[in-house]
Short mmCIF file of C-alpha atoms and ligand atoms in Angstrom, two decimals:
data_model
loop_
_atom_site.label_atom_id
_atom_site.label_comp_id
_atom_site.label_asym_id
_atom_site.label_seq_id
_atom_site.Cartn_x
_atom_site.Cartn_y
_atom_site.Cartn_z
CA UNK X 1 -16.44 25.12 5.23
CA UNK X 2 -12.97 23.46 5.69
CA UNK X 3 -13.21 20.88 8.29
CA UNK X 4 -11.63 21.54 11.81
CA UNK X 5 -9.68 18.14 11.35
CA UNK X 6 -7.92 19.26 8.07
CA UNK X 7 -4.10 20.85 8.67
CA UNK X 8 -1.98 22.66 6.08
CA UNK X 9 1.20 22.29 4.58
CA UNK X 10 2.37 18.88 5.99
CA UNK X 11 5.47 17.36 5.47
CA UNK X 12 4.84 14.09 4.16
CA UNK X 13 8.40 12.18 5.12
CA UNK X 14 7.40 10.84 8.05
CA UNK X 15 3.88 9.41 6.54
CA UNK X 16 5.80 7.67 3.75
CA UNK X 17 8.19 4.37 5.00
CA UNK X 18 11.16 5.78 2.38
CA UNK X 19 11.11 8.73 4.34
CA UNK X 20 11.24 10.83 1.28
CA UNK X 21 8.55 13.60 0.28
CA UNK X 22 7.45 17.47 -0.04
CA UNK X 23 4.13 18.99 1.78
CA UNK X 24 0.96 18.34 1.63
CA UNK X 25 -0.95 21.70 0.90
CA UNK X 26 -3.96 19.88 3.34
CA UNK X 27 -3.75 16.89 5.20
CA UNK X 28 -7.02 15.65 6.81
CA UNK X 29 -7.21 12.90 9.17
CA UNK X 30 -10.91 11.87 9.33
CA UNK X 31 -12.35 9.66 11.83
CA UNK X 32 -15.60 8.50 10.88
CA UNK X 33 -17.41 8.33 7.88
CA UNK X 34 -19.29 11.20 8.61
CA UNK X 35 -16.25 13.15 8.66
CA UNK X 36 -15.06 11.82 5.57
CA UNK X 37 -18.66 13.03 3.95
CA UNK X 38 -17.78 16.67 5.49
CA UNK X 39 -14.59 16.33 3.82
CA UNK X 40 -15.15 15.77 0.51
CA UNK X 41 -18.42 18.64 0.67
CA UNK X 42 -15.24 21.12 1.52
CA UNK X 43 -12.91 19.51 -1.26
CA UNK X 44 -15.98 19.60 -4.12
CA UNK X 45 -16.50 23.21 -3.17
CA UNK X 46 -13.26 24.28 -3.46
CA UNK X 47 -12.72 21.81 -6.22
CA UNK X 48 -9.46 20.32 -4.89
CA UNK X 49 -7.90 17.47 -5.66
CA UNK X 50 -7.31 14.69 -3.25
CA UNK X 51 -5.12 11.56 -2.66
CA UNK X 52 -5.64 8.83 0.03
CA UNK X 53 -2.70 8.33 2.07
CA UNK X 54 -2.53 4.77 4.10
CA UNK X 55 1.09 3.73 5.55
CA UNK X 56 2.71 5.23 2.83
CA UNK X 57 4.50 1.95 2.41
CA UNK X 58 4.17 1.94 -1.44
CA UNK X 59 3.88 5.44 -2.29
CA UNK X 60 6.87 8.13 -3.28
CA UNK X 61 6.37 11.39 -2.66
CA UNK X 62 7.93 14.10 -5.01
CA UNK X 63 10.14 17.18 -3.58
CA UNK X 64 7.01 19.56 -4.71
CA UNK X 65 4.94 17.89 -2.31
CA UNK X 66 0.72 17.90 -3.15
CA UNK X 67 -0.68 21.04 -4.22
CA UNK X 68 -4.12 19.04 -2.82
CA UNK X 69 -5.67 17.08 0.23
CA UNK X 70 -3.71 14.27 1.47
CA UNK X 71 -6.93 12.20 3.07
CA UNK X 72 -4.89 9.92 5.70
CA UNK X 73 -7.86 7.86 7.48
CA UNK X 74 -7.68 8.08 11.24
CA UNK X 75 -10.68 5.06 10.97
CA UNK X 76 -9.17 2.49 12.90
CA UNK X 77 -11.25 0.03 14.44
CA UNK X 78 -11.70 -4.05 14.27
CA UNK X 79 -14.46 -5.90 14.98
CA UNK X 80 -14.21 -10.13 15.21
CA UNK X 81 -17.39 -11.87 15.55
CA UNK X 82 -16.43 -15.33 15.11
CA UNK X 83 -14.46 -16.16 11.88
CA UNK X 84 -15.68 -12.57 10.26
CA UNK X 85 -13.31 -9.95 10.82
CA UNK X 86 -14.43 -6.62 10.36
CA UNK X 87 -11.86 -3.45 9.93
CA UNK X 88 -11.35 0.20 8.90
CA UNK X 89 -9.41 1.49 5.75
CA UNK X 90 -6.83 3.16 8.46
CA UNK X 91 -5.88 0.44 10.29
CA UNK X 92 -2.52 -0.95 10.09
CA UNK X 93 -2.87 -4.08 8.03
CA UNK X 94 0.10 -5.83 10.14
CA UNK X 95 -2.32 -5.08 13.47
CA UNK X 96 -5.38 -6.94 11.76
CA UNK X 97 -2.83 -10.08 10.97
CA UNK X 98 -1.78 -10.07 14.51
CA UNK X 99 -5.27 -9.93 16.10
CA UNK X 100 -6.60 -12.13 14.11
CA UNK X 101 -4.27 -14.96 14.57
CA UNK X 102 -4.28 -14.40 18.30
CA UNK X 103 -8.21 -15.01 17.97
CA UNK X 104 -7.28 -18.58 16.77
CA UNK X 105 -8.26 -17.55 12.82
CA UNK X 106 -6.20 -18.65 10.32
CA UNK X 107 -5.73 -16.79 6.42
CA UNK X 108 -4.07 -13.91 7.50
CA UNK X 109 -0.72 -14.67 8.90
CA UNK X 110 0.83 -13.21 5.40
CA UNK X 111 -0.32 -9.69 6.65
CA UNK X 112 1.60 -9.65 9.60
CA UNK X 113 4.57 -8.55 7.58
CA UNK X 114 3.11 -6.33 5.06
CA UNK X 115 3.27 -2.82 5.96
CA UNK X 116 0.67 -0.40 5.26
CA UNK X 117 -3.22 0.13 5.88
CA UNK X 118 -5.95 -1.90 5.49
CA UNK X 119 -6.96 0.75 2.02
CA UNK X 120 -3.33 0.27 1.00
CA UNK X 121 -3.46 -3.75 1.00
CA UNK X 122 -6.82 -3.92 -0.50
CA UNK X 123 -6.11 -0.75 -3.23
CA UNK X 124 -3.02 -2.81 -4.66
CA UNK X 125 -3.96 -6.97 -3.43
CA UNK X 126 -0.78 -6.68 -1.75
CA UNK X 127 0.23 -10.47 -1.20
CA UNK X 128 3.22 -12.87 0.17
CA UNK X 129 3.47 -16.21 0.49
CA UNK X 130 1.27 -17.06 -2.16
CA UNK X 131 -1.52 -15.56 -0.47
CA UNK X 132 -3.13 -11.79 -1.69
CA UNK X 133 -5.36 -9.42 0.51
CA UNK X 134 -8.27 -11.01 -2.06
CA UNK X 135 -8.28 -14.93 -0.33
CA UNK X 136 -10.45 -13.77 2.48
CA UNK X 137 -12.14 -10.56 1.83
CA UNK X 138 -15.48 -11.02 1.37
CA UNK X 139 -16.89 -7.29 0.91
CA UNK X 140 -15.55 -3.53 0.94
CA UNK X 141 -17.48 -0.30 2.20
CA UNK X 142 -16.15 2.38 -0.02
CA UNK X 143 -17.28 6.49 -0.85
CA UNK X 144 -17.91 6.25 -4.78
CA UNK X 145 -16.41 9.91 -5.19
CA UNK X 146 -18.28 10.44 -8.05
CA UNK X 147 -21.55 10.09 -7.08
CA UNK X 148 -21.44 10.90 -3.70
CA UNK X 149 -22.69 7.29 -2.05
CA UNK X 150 -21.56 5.10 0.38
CA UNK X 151 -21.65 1.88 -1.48
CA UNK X 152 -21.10 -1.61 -0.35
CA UNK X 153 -19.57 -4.56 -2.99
CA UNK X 154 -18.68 -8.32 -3.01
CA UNK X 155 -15.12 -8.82 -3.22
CA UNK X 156 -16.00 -10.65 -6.50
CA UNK X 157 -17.26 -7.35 -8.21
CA UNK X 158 -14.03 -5.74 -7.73
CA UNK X 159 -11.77 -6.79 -10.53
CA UNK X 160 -8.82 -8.86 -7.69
CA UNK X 161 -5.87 -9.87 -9.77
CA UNK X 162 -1.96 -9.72 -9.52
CA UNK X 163 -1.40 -6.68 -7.44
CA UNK X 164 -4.82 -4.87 -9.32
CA UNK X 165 -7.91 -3.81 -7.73
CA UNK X 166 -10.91 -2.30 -9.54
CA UNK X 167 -9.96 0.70 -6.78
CA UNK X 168 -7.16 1.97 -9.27
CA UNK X 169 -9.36 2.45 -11.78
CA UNK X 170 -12.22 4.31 -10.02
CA UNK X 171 -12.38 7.88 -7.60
CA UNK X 172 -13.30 5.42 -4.81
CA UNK X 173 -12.23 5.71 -1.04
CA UNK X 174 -12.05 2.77 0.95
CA UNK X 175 -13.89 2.73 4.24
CA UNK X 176 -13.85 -0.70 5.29
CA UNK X 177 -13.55 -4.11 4.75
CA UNK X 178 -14.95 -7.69 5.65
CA UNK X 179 -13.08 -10.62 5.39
CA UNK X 180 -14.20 -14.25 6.08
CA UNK X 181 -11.17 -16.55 7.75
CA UNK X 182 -11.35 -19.93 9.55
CA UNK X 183 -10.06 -21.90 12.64
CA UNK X 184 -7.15 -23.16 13.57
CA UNK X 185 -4.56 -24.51 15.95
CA UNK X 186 -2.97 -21.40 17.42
CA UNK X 187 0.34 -23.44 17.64
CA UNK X 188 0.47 -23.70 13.91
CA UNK X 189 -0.74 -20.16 13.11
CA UNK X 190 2.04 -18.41 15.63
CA UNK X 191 4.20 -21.00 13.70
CA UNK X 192 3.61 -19.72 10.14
CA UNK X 193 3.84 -15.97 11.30
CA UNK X 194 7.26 -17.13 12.41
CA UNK X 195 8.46 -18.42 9.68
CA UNK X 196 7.14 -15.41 7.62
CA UNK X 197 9.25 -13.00 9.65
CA UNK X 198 12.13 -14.93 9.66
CA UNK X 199 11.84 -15.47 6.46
CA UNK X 200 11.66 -11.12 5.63
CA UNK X 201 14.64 -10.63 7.91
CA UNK X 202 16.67 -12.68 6.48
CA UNK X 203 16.02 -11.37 2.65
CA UNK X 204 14.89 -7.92 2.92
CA UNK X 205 16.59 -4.94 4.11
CA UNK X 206 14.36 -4.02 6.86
CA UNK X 207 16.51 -2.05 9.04
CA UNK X 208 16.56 0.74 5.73
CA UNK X 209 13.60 2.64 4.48
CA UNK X 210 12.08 1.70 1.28
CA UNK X 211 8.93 1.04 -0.37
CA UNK X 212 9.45 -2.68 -0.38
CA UNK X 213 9.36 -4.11 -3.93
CA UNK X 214 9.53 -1.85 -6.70
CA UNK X 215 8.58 -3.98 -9.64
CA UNK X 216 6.25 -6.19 -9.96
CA UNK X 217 6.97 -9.88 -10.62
CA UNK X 218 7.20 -10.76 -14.78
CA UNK X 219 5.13 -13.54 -15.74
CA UNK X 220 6.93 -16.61 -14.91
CA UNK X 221 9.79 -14.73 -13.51
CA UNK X 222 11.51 -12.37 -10.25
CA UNK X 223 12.27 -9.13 -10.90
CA UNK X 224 14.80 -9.41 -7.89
CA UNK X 225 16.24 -11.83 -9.70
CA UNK X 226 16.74 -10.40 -13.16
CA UNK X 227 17.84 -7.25 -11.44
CA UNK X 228 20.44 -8.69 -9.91
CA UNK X 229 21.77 -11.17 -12.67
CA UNK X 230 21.59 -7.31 -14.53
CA UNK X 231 24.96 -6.14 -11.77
CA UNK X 232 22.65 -3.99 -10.10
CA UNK X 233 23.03 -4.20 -6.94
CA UNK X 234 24.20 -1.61 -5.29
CA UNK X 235 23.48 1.18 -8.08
CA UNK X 236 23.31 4.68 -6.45
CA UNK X 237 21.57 7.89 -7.30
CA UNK X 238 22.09 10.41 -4.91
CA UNK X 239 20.95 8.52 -1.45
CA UNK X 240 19.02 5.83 -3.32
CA UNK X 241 20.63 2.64 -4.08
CA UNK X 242 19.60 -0.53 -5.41
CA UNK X 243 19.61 -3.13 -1.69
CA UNK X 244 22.83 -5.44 -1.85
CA UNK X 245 20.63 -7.72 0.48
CA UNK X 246 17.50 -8.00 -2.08
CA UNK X 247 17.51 -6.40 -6.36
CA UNK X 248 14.18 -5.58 -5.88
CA UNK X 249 14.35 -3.00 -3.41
CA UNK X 250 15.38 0.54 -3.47
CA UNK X 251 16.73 1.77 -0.09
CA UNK X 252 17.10 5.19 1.06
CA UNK X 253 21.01 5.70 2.36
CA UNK X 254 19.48 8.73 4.78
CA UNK X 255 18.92 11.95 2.20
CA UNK X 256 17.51 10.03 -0.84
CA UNK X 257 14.73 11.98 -2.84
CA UNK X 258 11.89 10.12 -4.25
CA UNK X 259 13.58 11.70 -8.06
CA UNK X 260 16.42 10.22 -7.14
CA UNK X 261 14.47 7.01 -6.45
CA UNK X 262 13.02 7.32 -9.53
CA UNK X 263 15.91 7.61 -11.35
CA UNK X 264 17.15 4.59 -10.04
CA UNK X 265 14.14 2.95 -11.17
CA UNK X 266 14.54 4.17 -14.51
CA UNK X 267 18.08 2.69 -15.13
CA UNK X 268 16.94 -0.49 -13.86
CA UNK X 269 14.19 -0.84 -16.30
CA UNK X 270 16.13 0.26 -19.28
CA UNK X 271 19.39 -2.09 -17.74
CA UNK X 272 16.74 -5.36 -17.31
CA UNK X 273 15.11 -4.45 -20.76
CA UNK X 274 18.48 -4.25 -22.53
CA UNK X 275 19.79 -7.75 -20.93
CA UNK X 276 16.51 -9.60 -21.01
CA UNK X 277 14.01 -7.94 -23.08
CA UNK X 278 11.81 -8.00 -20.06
CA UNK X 279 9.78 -5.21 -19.29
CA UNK X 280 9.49 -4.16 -15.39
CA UNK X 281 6.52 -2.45 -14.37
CA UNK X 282 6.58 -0.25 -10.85
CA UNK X 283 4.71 -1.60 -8.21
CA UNK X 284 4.94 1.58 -6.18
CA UNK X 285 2.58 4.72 -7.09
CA UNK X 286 4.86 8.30 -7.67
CA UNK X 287 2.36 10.76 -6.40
CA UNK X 288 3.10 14.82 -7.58
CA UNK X 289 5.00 13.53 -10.69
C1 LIG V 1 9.59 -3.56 3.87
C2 LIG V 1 8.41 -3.65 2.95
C3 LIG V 1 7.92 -4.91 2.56
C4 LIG V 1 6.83 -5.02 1.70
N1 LIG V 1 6.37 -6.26 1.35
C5 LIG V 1 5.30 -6.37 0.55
C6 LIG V 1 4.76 -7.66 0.20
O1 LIG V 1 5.27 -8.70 0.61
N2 LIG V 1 3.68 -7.70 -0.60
C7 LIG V 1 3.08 -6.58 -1.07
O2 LIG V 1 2.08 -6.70 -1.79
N3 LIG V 1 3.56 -5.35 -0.77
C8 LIG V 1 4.63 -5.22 0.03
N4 LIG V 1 5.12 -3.98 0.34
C9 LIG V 1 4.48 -2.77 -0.20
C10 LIG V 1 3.37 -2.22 0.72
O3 LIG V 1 3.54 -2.70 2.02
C11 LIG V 1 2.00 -2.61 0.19
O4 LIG V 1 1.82 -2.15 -1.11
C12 LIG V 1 0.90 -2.05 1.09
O5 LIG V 1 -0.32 -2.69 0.82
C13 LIG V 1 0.75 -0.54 0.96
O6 LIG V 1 -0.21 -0.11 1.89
P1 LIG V 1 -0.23 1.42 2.35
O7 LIG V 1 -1.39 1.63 3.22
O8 LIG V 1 1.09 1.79 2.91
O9 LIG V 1 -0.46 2.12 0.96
P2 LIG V 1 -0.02 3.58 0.52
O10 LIG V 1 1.40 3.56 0.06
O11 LIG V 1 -0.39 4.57 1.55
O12 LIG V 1 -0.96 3.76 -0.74
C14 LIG V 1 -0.83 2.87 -1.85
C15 LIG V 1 -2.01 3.16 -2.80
O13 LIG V 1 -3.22 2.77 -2.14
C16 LIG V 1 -4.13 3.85 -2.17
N5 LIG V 1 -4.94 3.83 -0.95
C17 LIG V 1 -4.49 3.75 0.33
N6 LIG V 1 -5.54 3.80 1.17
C18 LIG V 1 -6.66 3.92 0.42
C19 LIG V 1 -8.06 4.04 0.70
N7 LIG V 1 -8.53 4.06 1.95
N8 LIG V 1 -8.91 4.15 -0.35
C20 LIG V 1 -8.46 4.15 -1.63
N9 LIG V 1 -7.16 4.05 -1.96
C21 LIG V 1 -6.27 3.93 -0.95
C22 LIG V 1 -3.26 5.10 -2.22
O14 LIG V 1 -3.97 6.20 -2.74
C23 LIG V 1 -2.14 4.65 -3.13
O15 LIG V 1 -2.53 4.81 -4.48
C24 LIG V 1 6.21 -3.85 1.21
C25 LIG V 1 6.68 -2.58 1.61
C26 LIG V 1 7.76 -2.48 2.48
C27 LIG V 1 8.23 -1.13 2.89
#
């Protein structure tokens, strides 16, 4: 039976930070893990598929939307007992930076300007700073889809590297995570936050939707860099444009479709390949392609 907390045919704009998307055929915002069992009993019977739906801050949405069920976690609690910080997939990850930097733990100030969820930064080991989502995390909860369980791993089993999490290679939901940090001198932690904003507002164009950075970095290299030593700043498809303030980031000018996005993307790659014989590869994940 289809859950009571499952809607149809939601626009996904507003759930995705470019502001670009179709509708959701289901969206379901589950707020335990109970519910999230119920769920997926409803999407196995009716055989749908499904596609986990943090802050949207790295995902494009096509025009056609998702013929499926978007599962956007509504899981949102922290726990901090001690130096162990405890919090749910749906939680903003920003919101587990701040509050655990006010409790006097250093190791995530870096999060404090990542957008997204919790499942988001731990799905792609989003990082800044030299620091990834992987320093600290000691464990995740996650549903294994496939088999049905509730299962419970060491950060160490889970295949952490460059922007890679053994998540993209499995049907596995995040639940929650654990994450081990230490103590510090508040001064100094408000002072590194800081600095990392400043830093962001100074580089990135944060007053314009976007999906932050669409490539990732080449070995030994920027893709910012090499995009704009390419003259591409400020190429335009439709409403998305390569940002004049950083190369690596595609801004939406206001009616920007995530195909036009992607078309953006693709001249870039070919333009970068062409000049440097480097090959980009997208950070950001084109759902409905
Ligand atoms: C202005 C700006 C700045 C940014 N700066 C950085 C940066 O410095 N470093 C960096 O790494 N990234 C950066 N990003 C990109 C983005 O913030 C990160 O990739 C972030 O971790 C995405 O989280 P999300 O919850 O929004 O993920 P979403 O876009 O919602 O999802 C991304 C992927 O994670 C999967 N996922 C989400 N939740 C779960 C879950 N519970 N279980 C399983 N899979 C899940 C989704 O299915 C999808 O495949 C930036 C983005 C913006 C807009």
């Amino acid at each position: 039976m289809r859950p009571a907390f499952v809607q149809e045919n939601i626009s996904l704009a507003k759930y995705t930070s470019n502001r670009t998307g179709g509708t959701a055929r289901f969206f379901a915002e589950p707020t335990t893990e109970e519910e999230v069992l119920a769920l997926f009993a409803w999407i196995n019977e009716e055989q749908l598929s499904w596609f986990p739906l943090g802050g949207g801050a790295n995902t494009l949405v096509c025009s056609d939307g998702f013929d499926g069920v978007i599962i956007h976690l509504a899981m949102n609690s922290l726990e901090i007992q001690g130096t162990t910080v405890i919090a749910e997939a749906g939680l903003q990850w920003p919101v587990v930076g701040l509050k655990a930097s006010k409790a006097g733990l250093t190791g995530l100030e870096f999060a404090t300007v990542i957008p997204g969820s919790v499942g988001g930064a731990i799905y792609g080991n989003a990082g800044a700073y030299e620091q990834e989502t992987k320093d600290s995390l000691v464990s995740v909860r996650y549903l294994d889809v496939e088999t049905g369980d509730i299962v419970e791993r060491s950060a160490e089993e889970l295949d952490f590297r460059y922007r890679h999490s053994a998540f993209k290679e499995h049907n596995w939901l995040i639940l929650s995570a654990t994450f081990e940090l230490k103590e510090d001198e508040q001064l100094d932690i408000d002072a590194r936050i800081a600095e990392y904003r400043a830093h962001r507002e100074s580089t990135q164009p944060l007053s314009q939707p976007s999906t932050g950075c669409v490539f990732k970095n080449p070995p030994g290299n920027f893709a910012g860099k090499l995009i704009e030593q390419a003259g591409l700043k400020g190429y335009r498809v439709g409403d998305a444009m390569v940002s004049d303030v950083h190369a690596n980031f595609i801004v939406n000018l206001g009616e920007a479709t995530a195909e036009d996005v992607k078309a953006v993307r693709e001249h870039v790659k070919t333009t970068v390949f062409e000049q440097f014989e480097v090959q980009l590869e997208e950070e950001n994940i084109l759902l409905g392609e």
